[in-house]
Each structure stands twice: as C-alpha cells, then as structure tokens.
Coordinates of C-alpha atoms and ligand atoms in Angstrom, one line a residue:
M1 CA -17.1 -97.3 92.9
E2 CA -19.4 -94.7 94.6
K3 CA -22.2 -93.6 92.2
K4 CA -22.8 -89.9 92.2
P5 CA -25.8 -88.3 90.4
F6 CA -24.8 -85.6 87.9
I7 CA -27.6 -83.3 89.1
T8 CA -28.7 -82.1 92.5
K9 CA -32.2 -82.0 94.1
A10 CA -32.3 -78.3 93.5
Q11 CA -31.5 -78.8 89.8
A12 CA -34.1 -81.5 89.5
E13 CA -36.8 -79.3 91.0
E14 CA -35.8 -76.4 88.7
I15 CA -35.9 -78.6 85.6
A16 CA -39.2 -80.2 86.6
K17 CA -40.9 -76.7 86.5
T18 CA -40.4 -76.7 82.7
Y19 CA -40.2 -80.4 82.0
P20 CA -42.3 -82.5 84.3
T21 CA -41.0 -85.9 85.4
P22 CA -40.3 -88.4 84.3
F23 CA -37.5 -87.3 82.0
H24 CA -34.2 -88.7 80.7
I25 CA -31.3 -86.4 81.1
Y26 CA -27.8 -86.6 79.6
D27 CA -24.6 -85.0 80.9
E28 CA -22.8 -83.4 77.9
A29 CA -19.6 -82.7 79.9
G30 CA -19.4 -86.4 80.9
I31 CA -20.0 -87.6 77.4
R32 CA -17.3 -85.3 76.0
A33 CA -14.7 -86.2 78.7
N34 CA -15.4 -89.9 77.9
C35 CA -15.1 -89.4 74.1
E36 CA -11.7 -87.7 74.7
A37 CA -10.6 -90.6 76.9
V38 CA -11.5 -93.1 74.2
K39 CA -9.7 -91.1 71.6
K40 CA -6.6 -90.9 73.7
A41 CA -6.6 -94.6 74.6
F42 CA -6.3 -95.5 71.0
A43 CA -4.3 -92.6 69.7
W44 CA -1.4 -95.0 69.0
N45 CA -3.4 -96.4 66.1
K46 CA -3.4 -94.0 63.2
G47 CA -6.7 -95.1 61.7
F48 CA -8.6 -95.7 65.0
R49 CA -12.3 -94.8 64.9
E50 CA -15.2 -95.4 67.3
Y51 CA -18.5 -95.9 65.5
F52 CA -21.0 -95.2 68.2
A53 CA -23.7 -97.9 68.3
V54 CA -26.7 -95.7 67.4
K55 CA -29.2 -98.1 68.9
A56 CA -27.9 -97.3 72.4
T57 CA -29.1 -93.7 72.2
P58 CA -30.7 -92.8 68.9
N59 CA -30.9 -89.0 69.4
P60 CA -29.3 -86.7 66.8
Y61 CA -28.2 -84.2 69.4
I62 CA -26.3 -86.8 71.3
M63 CA -24.9 -88.1 67.9
Q64 CA -23.7 -84.6 67.1
I65 CA -21.7 -84.4 70.3
I66 CA -20.0 -87.7 69.4
A67 CA -19.4 -86.6 65.8
D68 CA -17.2 -83.7 67.2
Y69 CA -14.5 -86.3 67.9
D70 CA -14.5 -87.5 64.3
F71 CA -16.3 -90.7 65.5
G72 CA -18.8 -92.4 63.2
F73 CA -22.0 -94.4 63.7
D74 CA -22.7 -98.1 63.8
C75 CA -26.1 -98.7 62.3
S76 CA -28.3 -101.8 61.9
S77 CA -31.6 -100.4 60.7
E78 CA -33.1 -97.8 58.3
A79 CA -33.9 -95.4 61.1
E80 CA -30.3 -95.5 62.3
L81 CA -28.9 -94.9 58.8
V82 CA -31.3 -92.0 58.3
L83 CA -30.3 -90.5 61.7
S84 CA -26.6 -90.8 60.8
D85 CA -27.2 -89.1 57.4
A86 CA -29.2 -86.4 59.1
V87 CA -26.3 -85.4 61.4
G88 CA -24.0 -85.2 58.4
A89 CA -22.0 -88.5 58.6
D90 CA -20.4 -89.5 55.3
G91 CA -20.0 -93.1 54.2
A92 CA -16.6 -93.5 55.9
H93 CA -18.3 -92.6 59.2
I94 CA -21.1 -95.1 58.9
M95 CA -20.7 -98.8 59.7
F96 CA -23.7 -100.9 58.7
S97 CA -23.5 -104.0 61.0
S98 CA -26.9 -105.5 60.6
N99 CA -28.3 -109.0 60.7
D100 CA -31.3 -110.5 59.0
T101 CA -31.1 -107.4 56.8
P102 CA -34.0 -106.2 54.6
A103 CA -33.1 -105.5 51.0
C104 CA -34.1 -101.9 51.2
E105 CA -31.6 -101.3 54.1
Y106 CA -28.7 -102.7 52.1
A107 CA -29.8 -100.4 49.3
L108 CA -29.8 -97.3 51.6
A109 CA -26.5 -98.2 53.2
H110 CA -24.9 -98.6 49.8
K111 CA -26.4 -95.3 48.6
L112 CA -24.9 -93.5 51.6
G113 CA -21.5 -95.2 50.9
A114 CA -21.5 -96.8 54.3
I115 CA -19.1 -99.6 55.2
I116 CA -21.1 -102.8 54.9
N117 CA -20.3 -105.5 57.5
L118 CA -21.9 -108.8 56.3
D119 CA -23.4 -111.0 59.0
D120 CA -23.7 -114.1 56.7
I121 CA -22.1 -115.6 53.6
T122 CA -25.6 -115.9 52.0
H123 CA -25.7 -112.1 52.1
I124 CA -23.2 -111.9 49.3
P125 CA -25.6 -113.1 46.5
F126 CA -28.4 -111.2 48.4
L127 CA -26.4 -108.0 48.2
E128 CA -25.5 -108.7 44.6
S129 CA -29.2 -108.9 43.7
I130 CA -29.6 -105.4 45.1
I131 CA -26.4 -103.5 44.0
G132 CA -25.1 -105.7 41.2
D133 CA -21.6 -107.2 41.1
K134 CA -19.8 -103.9 41.7
F135 CA -19.2 -104.2 45.4
P136 CA -17.6 -101.4 47.3
E137 CA -13.8 -101.3 47.6
V138 CA -13.9 -101.9 51.3
M139 CA -16.2 -104.4 53.0
S140 CA -16.3 -106.3 56.2
C141 CA -17.5 -109.7 57.6
R142 CA -18.7 -110.7 61.0
Y143 CA -17.1 -113.7 62.7
N144 CA -18.6 -116.2 65.2
P145 CA -16.1 -118.7 66.7
G146 CA -18.9 -120.8 68.3
G147 CA -18.5 -122.4 71.6
V148 CA -18.5 -120.5 74.8
Y149 CA -16.4 -117.3 75.4
T150 CA -14.4 -117.3 78.6
L151 CA -12.2 -114.7 80.2
S152 CA -10.1 -115.2 83.3
N153 CA -13.2 -114.6 85.5
G154 CA -15.3 -117.3 83.9
I155 CA -17.8 -117.7 81.1
M156 CA -18.7 -114.4 79.6
D157 CA -21.1 -115.4 76.8
N158 CA -22.2 -118.1 74.5
P159 CA -21.3 -117.4 70.8
G160 CA -22.3 -121.0 69.8
D161 CA -25.9 -120.1 70.7
S162 CA -25.9 -116.7 69.1
K163 CA -27.4 -115.9 65.7
Y164 CA -24.7 -113.5 64.6
G165 CA -21.7 -114.0 62.3
M166 CA -20.1 -116.6 60.2
T167 CA -18.0 -119.7 61.0
K168 CA -14.3 -119.5 60.2
E169 CA -14.8 -121.7 57.0
Q170 CA -17.6 -119.4 55.8
L171 CA -15.6 -116.3 56.6
F172 CA -12.6 -117.3 54.5
E173 CA -14.9 -118.4 51.6
A174 CA -16.8 -115.1 51.9
Y175 CA -13.6 -113.1 51.6
K176 CA -12.8 -115.1 48.4
Q177 CA -16.2 -114.5 46.9
M178 CA -16.0 -110.8 47.8
A179 CA -12.6 -110.4 46.3
A180 CA -13.9 -111.9 43.2
R181 CA -16.6 -109.2 43.1
G182 CA -14.0 -106.4 43.3
V183 CA -13.6 -105.8 47.0
K184 CA -10.0 -104.5 47.5
K185 CA -9.7 -104.2 51.3
F186 CA -11.4 -106.0 54.1
G187 CA -12.6 -105.7 57.6
L188 CA -13.1 -108.3 60.3
H189 CA -15.7 -107.9 63.0
A190 CA -16.8 -109.9 66.1
F191 CA -18.9 -109.2 69.1
L192 CA -18.4 -112.1 71.5
A193 CA -19.4 -110.8 75.0
S194 CA -21.7 -108.1 76.2
N195 CA -21.3 -105.6 79.1
T196 CA -17.9 -106.9 80.1
V197 CA -16.6 -105.2 83.2
T198 CA -12.9 -106.2 82.9
N199 CA -10.0 -104.6 81.0
E200 CA -9.3 -108.0 79.5
Y201 CA -12.0 -108.4 76.9
Y202 CA -10.9 -106.1 74.1
P203 CA -7.2 -107.2 74.2
K204 CA -8.2 -110.9 74.2
L205 CA -10.7 -110.4 71.4
A206 CA -8.2 -108.3 69.5
G207 CA -5.6 -111.0 69.8
E208 CA -8.0 -113.6 68.3
L209 CA -9.1 -111.4 65.5
F210 CA -5.5 -110.3 64.7
E211 CA -4.4 -114.0 64.4
L212 CA -7.4 -114.7 62.2
A213 CA -6.7 -111.7 60.0
R214 CA -3.1 -112.6 59.7
E215 CA -4.1 -116.2 58.6
A216 CA -6.5 -114.8 56.0
H217 CA -3.9 -112.3 54.8
E218 CA -1.3 -115.1 54.4
T219 CA -3.5 -117.8 52.9
L220 CA -5.8 -115.8 50.8
G221 CA -3.5 -112.9 50.0
I222 CA -6.1 -110.3 50.9
E223 CA -5.4 -106.9 52.6
F224 CA -7.1 -105.8 55.7
A225 CA -8.2 -102.1 56.1
F226 CA -9.5 -102.6 59.7
I227 CA -10.3 -104.9 62.6
N228 CA -13.6 -103.9 64.3
L229 CA -13.7 -104.8 68.0
S230 CA -17.4 -103.9 68.0
G231 CA -19.2 -103.3 71.3
G232 CA -19.3 -105.1 74.6
V233 CA -17.2 -102.9 76.8
G234 CA -19.4 -102.5 79.7
V235 CA -20.1 -100.2 82.7
D236 CA -20.2 -100.6 86.4
Y237 CA -24.0 -100.6 87.0
R238 CA -23.4 -101.8 90.6
P239 CA -21.5 -99.7 93.1
D240 CA -19.4 -102.7 94.1
Q241 CA -18.0 -103.1 90.5
E242 CA -14.7 -101.8 89.4
R243 CA -15.0 -99.4 86.4
N244 CA -13.4 -100.3 83.1
D245 CA -10.2 -98.3 82.5
I246 CA -10.3 -97.4 78.8
A247 CA -6.6 -96.3 78.9
A248 CA -5.6 -99.8 80.1
I249 CA -7.9 -101.4 77.5
G250 CA -6.3 -99.3 74.7
E251 CA -2.8 -100.2 75.9
G252 CA -3.8 -103.9 76.1
V253 CA -4.9 -103.8 72.5
R254 CA -1.7 -102.0 71.4
K255 CA 0.4 -104.7 73.0
V256 CA -1.2 -107.6 71.0
Y257 CA -1.2 -105.4 67.9
E258 CA 2.5 -105.1 68.1
E259 CA 2.9 -108.8 68.8
I260 CA 0.8 -110.0 66.0
L261 CA 0.0 -107.4 63.3
T262 CA 3.2 -105.3 63.1
P263 CA 5.5 -108.4 62.6
A264 CA 3.1 -109.7 59.9
G265 CA 3.6 -106.4 57.9
M266 CA 0.0 -105.4 58.8
G267 CA 1.0 -102.4 60.9
D268 CA -1.2 -100.0 58.9
T269 CA -4.5 -101.8 59.9
A270 CA -7.0 -99.5 61.6
I271 CA -8.7 -100.4 64.8
Y272 CA -12.4 -99.7 64.9
A273 CA -14.8 -99.9 67.9
E274 CA -18.6 -99.8 68.0
M275 CA -19.2 -99.1 71.7
G276 CA -22.7 -98.0 72.7
R277 CA -23.1 -98.7 76.4
F278 CA -19.6 -97.5 77.4
M279 CA -20.0 -94.2 75.5
L280 CA -23.4 -93.2 77.0
A281 CA -24.8 -95.4 79.8
P282 CA -23.2 -93.5 82.8
Y283 CA -24.0 -90.1 81.3
G284 CA -27.7 -90.5 81.2
A285 CA -30.3 -90.9 83.9
L286 CA -34.0 -91.4 84.3
V287 CA -35.4 -88.9 86.8
T288 CA -38.7 -89.8 88.3
K289 CA -40.9 -88.7 91.2
A290 CA -42.2 -90.9 94.0
V291 CA -46.0 -90.6 93.9
H292 CA -47.3 -93.4 96.0
A293 CA -46.1 -95.4 99.0
K294 CA -47.9 -98.7 99.5
H295 CA -47.6 -101.0 102.5
I296 CA -48.9 -104.6 102.0
Y297 CA -46.8 -107.7 102.3
K298 CA -43.8 -105.6 101.2
E299 CA -43.1 -101.9 101.0
Y300 CA -43.7 -100.4 97.6
I301 CA -42.7 -96.9 96.2
G302 CA -44.7 -96.1 93.1
V303 CA -43.0 -93.6 90.8
D304 CA -44.2 -91.7 87.7
A305 CA -41.9 -93.6 85.3
C306 CA -42.4 -97.2 84.3
A307 CA -40.7 -99.9 82.3
A308 CA -41.9 -98.2 79.1
N309 CA -39.3 -95.5 79.9
L310 CA -36.5 -97.9 81.0
M311 CA -37.0 -101.6 80.2
R312 CA -33.7 -103.2 81.3
P313 CA -34.8 -104.1 84.9
A314 CA -38.0 -105.7 83.7
M315 CA -36.5 -107.4 80.7
Y316 CA -33.2 -108.6 82.1
G317 CA -33.5 -108.2 85.8
A318 CA -30.8 -105.6 85.3
Y319 CA -29.6 -103.6 88.3
H320 CA -29.8 -99.8 88.0
H321 CA -28.5 -97.9 91.0
I322 CA -31.0 -95.4 92.5
T323 CA -30.1 -92.2 94.4
V324 CA -32.9 -90.3 96.2
L325 CA -31.9 -86.7 95.4
G326 CA -31.3 -84.6 98.5
K327 CA -30.9 -87.8 100.6
E328 CA -27.5 -88.7 99.3
D329 CA -26.0 -89.0 102.8
A330 CA -29.1 -90.4 104.6
P331 CA -28.8 -93.9 105.9
C332 CA -30.2 -96.6 103.5
D333 CA -32.3 -98.2 106.2
H334 CA -35.6 -98.9 104.3
K335 CA -36.2 -101.8 102.0
Y336 CA -38.4 -101.1 99.0
D337 CA -39.6 -102.3 95.7
V338 CA -39.6 -99.3 93.4
T339 CA -42.4 -99.8 90.9
G340 CA -43.9 -98.3 87.8
S341 CA -47.6 -98.4 86.8
L342 CA -47.7 -101.0 84.1
C343 CA -50.1 -103.9 84.7
E344 CA -47.1 -106.2 84.8
N345 CA -45.6 -107.4 88.0
N346 CA -42.1 -107.1 86.5
D347 CA -42.5 -103.4 86.2
K348 CA -40.0 -102.7 89.0
F349 CA -36.9 -100.5 88.9
A350 CA -35.6 -102.1 92.0
I351 CA -36.5 -105.1 94.2
D352 CA -35.7 -105.3 97.9
R353 CA -33.5 -102.3 97.6
M354 CA -32.1 -100.6 100.7
L355 CA -32.8 -96.9 100.3
P356 CA -33.3 -93.9 102.5
E357 CA -36.9 -93.3 103.6
I358 CA -38.8 -92.1 100.6
E359 CA -41.6 -89.5 100.8
N360 CA -44.1 -88.7 98.1
G361 CA -42.5 -85.9 95.9
D362 CA -39.0 -87.2 96.3
Y363 CA -37.0 -87.3 93.1
L364 CA -35.3 -90.6 92.3
F365 CA -32.2 -90.5 90.0
I366 CA -32.0 -93.8 88.2
H367 CA -28.4 -94.2 87.1
D368 CA -26.7 -95.5 84.0
A369 CA -29.8 -95.1 81.8
G370 CA -28.0 -93.2 79.0
A371 CA -27.6 -96.3 76.7
H372 CA -30.3 -98.9 75.9
G373 CA -32.6 -96.8 78.2
F374 CA -35.0 -94.4 76.4
A375 CA -34.0 -96.3 73.2
M376 CA -35.8 -99.5 74.3
G377 CA -39.0 -97.6 75.2
Y378 CA -42.3 -99.1 74.3
N379 CA -45.9 -98.1 74.6
Y380 CA -47.5 -100.9 76.5
N381 CA -50.6 -99.8 78.5
G382 CA -50.5 -96.7 76.3
R383 CA -47.7 -95.4 78.5
L384 CA -45.9 -92.6 76.7
W385 CA -42.3 -91.8 76.2
S386 CA -40.7 -89.1 78.3
A387 CA -38.8 -86.1 77.1
E388 CA -35.0 -86.3 76.6
L389 CA -33.0 -83.4 78.1
L390 CA -29.4 -82.4 77.7
L391 CA -27.5 -80.8 80.6
R392 CA -25.0 -78.5 78.9
P393 CA -21.5 -77.9 80.3
D394 CA -22.6 -74.4 81.4
G395 CA -25.4 -75.9 83.5
S396 CA -28.3 -74.9 81.2
V397 CA -30.8 -77.6 80.1
K398 CA -31.9 -78.1 76.5
Q399 CA -34.8 -80.3 75.5
I400 CA -33.5 -82.6 72.8
R401 CA -36.8 -84.6 72.3
R402 CA -40.2 -83.6 73.6
A403 CA -42.3 -86.0 75.6
Q404 CA -44.7 -88.1 73.5
K405 CA -48.3 -87.0 73.6
L406 CA -51.4 -89.1 73.3
K407 CA -52.0 -87.9 69.8
D408 CA -48.5 -89.2 68.8
Y409 CA -49.4 -92.5 70.3
F410 CA -52.7 -92.5 68.3
S411 CA -51.2 -91.0 65.2
T412 CA -51.5 -94.2 63.1
F413 CA -55.3 -94.0 63.5
D414 CA -55.2 -91.1 61.1
N415 CA -57.6 -91.5 58.2
T416 CA -59.9 -93.6 60.4
E417 CA -63.3 -92.7 61.7
F418 CA -61.8 -92.3 65.2
A419 CA -59.2 -89.7 64.1
D420 CA -61.3 -86.7 65.3
K421 CA -61.5 -88.0 68.8
L422 CA -58.0 -89.6 69.1
L423 CA -55.8 -87.1 67.4
K424 CA -57.0 -83.9 69.0
D425 CA -54.5 -82.0 71.2
Ligands
LIG501 C1 -25.4 -103.5 70.2 C2 -24.2 -103.4 69.3 C3 -23.1 -102.7 69.6 C4 -23.0 -101.9 70.9 O1 -22.9 -102.7 72.0 P1 -22.6 -102.1 73.4 O2 -22.6 -103.3 74.3 O3 -23.7 -101.2 73.7 O4 -21.3 -101.4 73.4 C5 -22.1 -102.7 68.7 N1 -22.1 -103.4 67.5 C6 -23.2 -104.1 67.2 C7 -23.2 -104.8 65.9 C8 -24.3 -104.2 68.1 O5 -25.4 -104.9 67.7

C-alpha cells in the first residue's frame, strides 16, 4: 500500500523552527482512529480490552490518548508500571506480563493491583515469598507450545527457541498450584509470532488458546476470566505489503470463539490483547535532515539522526520506508545508503534505497517509527535522544518530551569531581 507521510514539507519546516531536527512526531488523529477501529473490531466481546504494550512507546501523553478508549497497559518493568500508575490506570487496566522478573517489580505490580501474568511455574513460590500465600483473585499464565509456529504462508516464529512461557504440563500444574493459593479466575496468554502481516494470526492463536482453556476448564474445573492474545499483530513496513485488517481479525477471532468457547459454556470469557506495534508504529515518524552527501564507492546521504534515535534498521536490518518531503512525486532514480553518524557501519536507515535526488537541507520522513522507535533509543557515542512531538488533530504541535541535553547524559556523574564541568547547561 502507498505510504503517505502525515506531515508536509511546509509543516516540517515550520516545526523545525521551534524543535530542531531530528525529532519523533506522532499523529494523534491516526492513533485515535486506529483505537476506535480496534474497539469496534472486538465489540462483539463484552469484556474485550486492549492493554497497550508500553514498551513500544513509553510516553505518558501517548498513553493518555490510549486510555481514552478504556484500554489498559501491558507492562514488564518498574518504569512501565510507574508510567501506567502516573496516567491514572487502576489495577484492572494494568497487565504485568514480565519475564525473569525482579522481586521488587512483583511487589510493585501487586501493590498497584495489576493483573499478574506468570512467565514460569517457578514464579509461584517466588511470588509467594514476596506477597505471601494470599494470591490475587485473578491471575494469568503464559504458555509456550514449543516447536515452530506456522501459518499458511510458512514458518512465522520459533517458540521452541524462545525463553518465554511454560510447557503445557507446567501450565496445568501452575493453575492447580495457584488455585490452591486462592486464585479464583484465570487468564491464559501466549505470544507466538512477532510482526505478523496476515489476518490469520490472531484467529489461529485464539483457536489454540481456546482449546487449551476448554481442556483446563474441563479437567481442572477452573474458570477462565480472559484469554490474552498478546501482541504480534504487525504493520506493513514495506509499501508492497498488504495492511492487516483489524475488522477481519476481530471477526476471525469471533468465529473460533463461537465454535469453541460458547458451546463449552465459556461464553463470558473476555478477550484481551497487548498490541504495541499495531497501535502506534504507523502513527509515528522520525524526521531528520540531510546534512552531507558523500560519493565514494557508493552514494551516501548523511542525516542528523542516527541509530540512537531509531535502532531497528541497525539491529534487525529492518526496513523503514523513507519519503523525502516535498519530493513525494519526484522519480526515485538515485540509489543511496542513508546513514547516521555513529562509528558503526550498521548505522544506516536504508541501504541501496532508490530515492529522489537528495540535497542538503531536505527533510526525510522515516515512516512507521511510532513503536519500538524512540523507545529503543540508546546513547552510544554520546548521541542524545531527540524530542518527541505530538501533532494534534487541529494541526498544532505539542512537545511531549524534550530532547536530551548533554547534562542529562552526564547526570549520573553528579557528586563526582567532574560534575562542575559535565553538568553545566
Ligand atoms: C512486546 C510485547 C507485546 C507487544 O508486541 P507488539 O508486537 O508490539 O504488538 C505484547 N506483550 C508482551 C508480553 C510483549 O513482550
């Protein structure tokens, strides 16, 4: 599908007068329209709730927008729990789906009344050592079926190699042990394939989890409050990919629900999701300016952002579409590597990419950076994080996180003999 930037060159120029490039910018209208589409797709299920995966875009202003739809937050760290609490989420709106969990984070999740989703059976005694034997009334477990996970277009992922979740045997044993500690209602969670661009993934996963929940219900006599389909619904990073249709995905899940759960007398089970990428990726972009053009054995365009601002291309070789603002209709007849300034040769936003001729000063709009974009930022080479901006539905722009300054980067040298020099403005 054609990829259109949500700002124009004129808007980028205007914004850059106040907030110099590079910056991340999010499209509030796009986020809201997508939240509504998700809500509508699962409206058939009375208890449906999306718990936005905070790690994708951990910004309280973005989280507030999502909270407007009565969605909650999926957390796996102390920072994410604190953010959820800060935007006013109550326990029912916080899912704590962590792994290799530190004790202090279980304590905080429990204090906030969050729904705790256990990654492993050994976490039952671990949790007991923190909160005692009075477990919450509703708790969840994460399942890992092992093997490889296939959909009709081939192997999607490799659960047998992944560190998450419990085997089926452990899952059933965990439910028994939790019931013995007072848990009244259960959740079942699995995340088996990442960034799927097919309407088939959620319905197939749902069918498997519904069968498993029915078996646990029938053999252990336990009640299920929810089935959590977790994340993994992906986005069309490449223009030749067909976008996921959330209405078709919701309808696919409804069909298997009525085939499996309704006849089993489990028709009051809520469906939960923990989408991150699908909720935010297309509605955020990294905007950066071309500052150098270098001609050696290849053609390079150097920009003022780097992998510290968006790590996915360097880390996974991920494709992010690039639009040169103002040159939307120009022919893509130049082949470039688009690079950042890190002393790492993988610091490239694009390799051998056909783009319009780029001049210094051109603004590049790097698409689909709204999830796992700013969030994965790091400070290698002492490169600083950019600002995060929100494009409001009325066209105005609000800064929702300022750019990092050198004194922020050096802040942990406070109380040292270098503080005077490093921490000045
Ligand atoms: C990362 C993560 C998600 C979100 O995944 P997306 O692919 O961004 O939708 C959801 N749940 C858990 C437990 C995760 O770790």
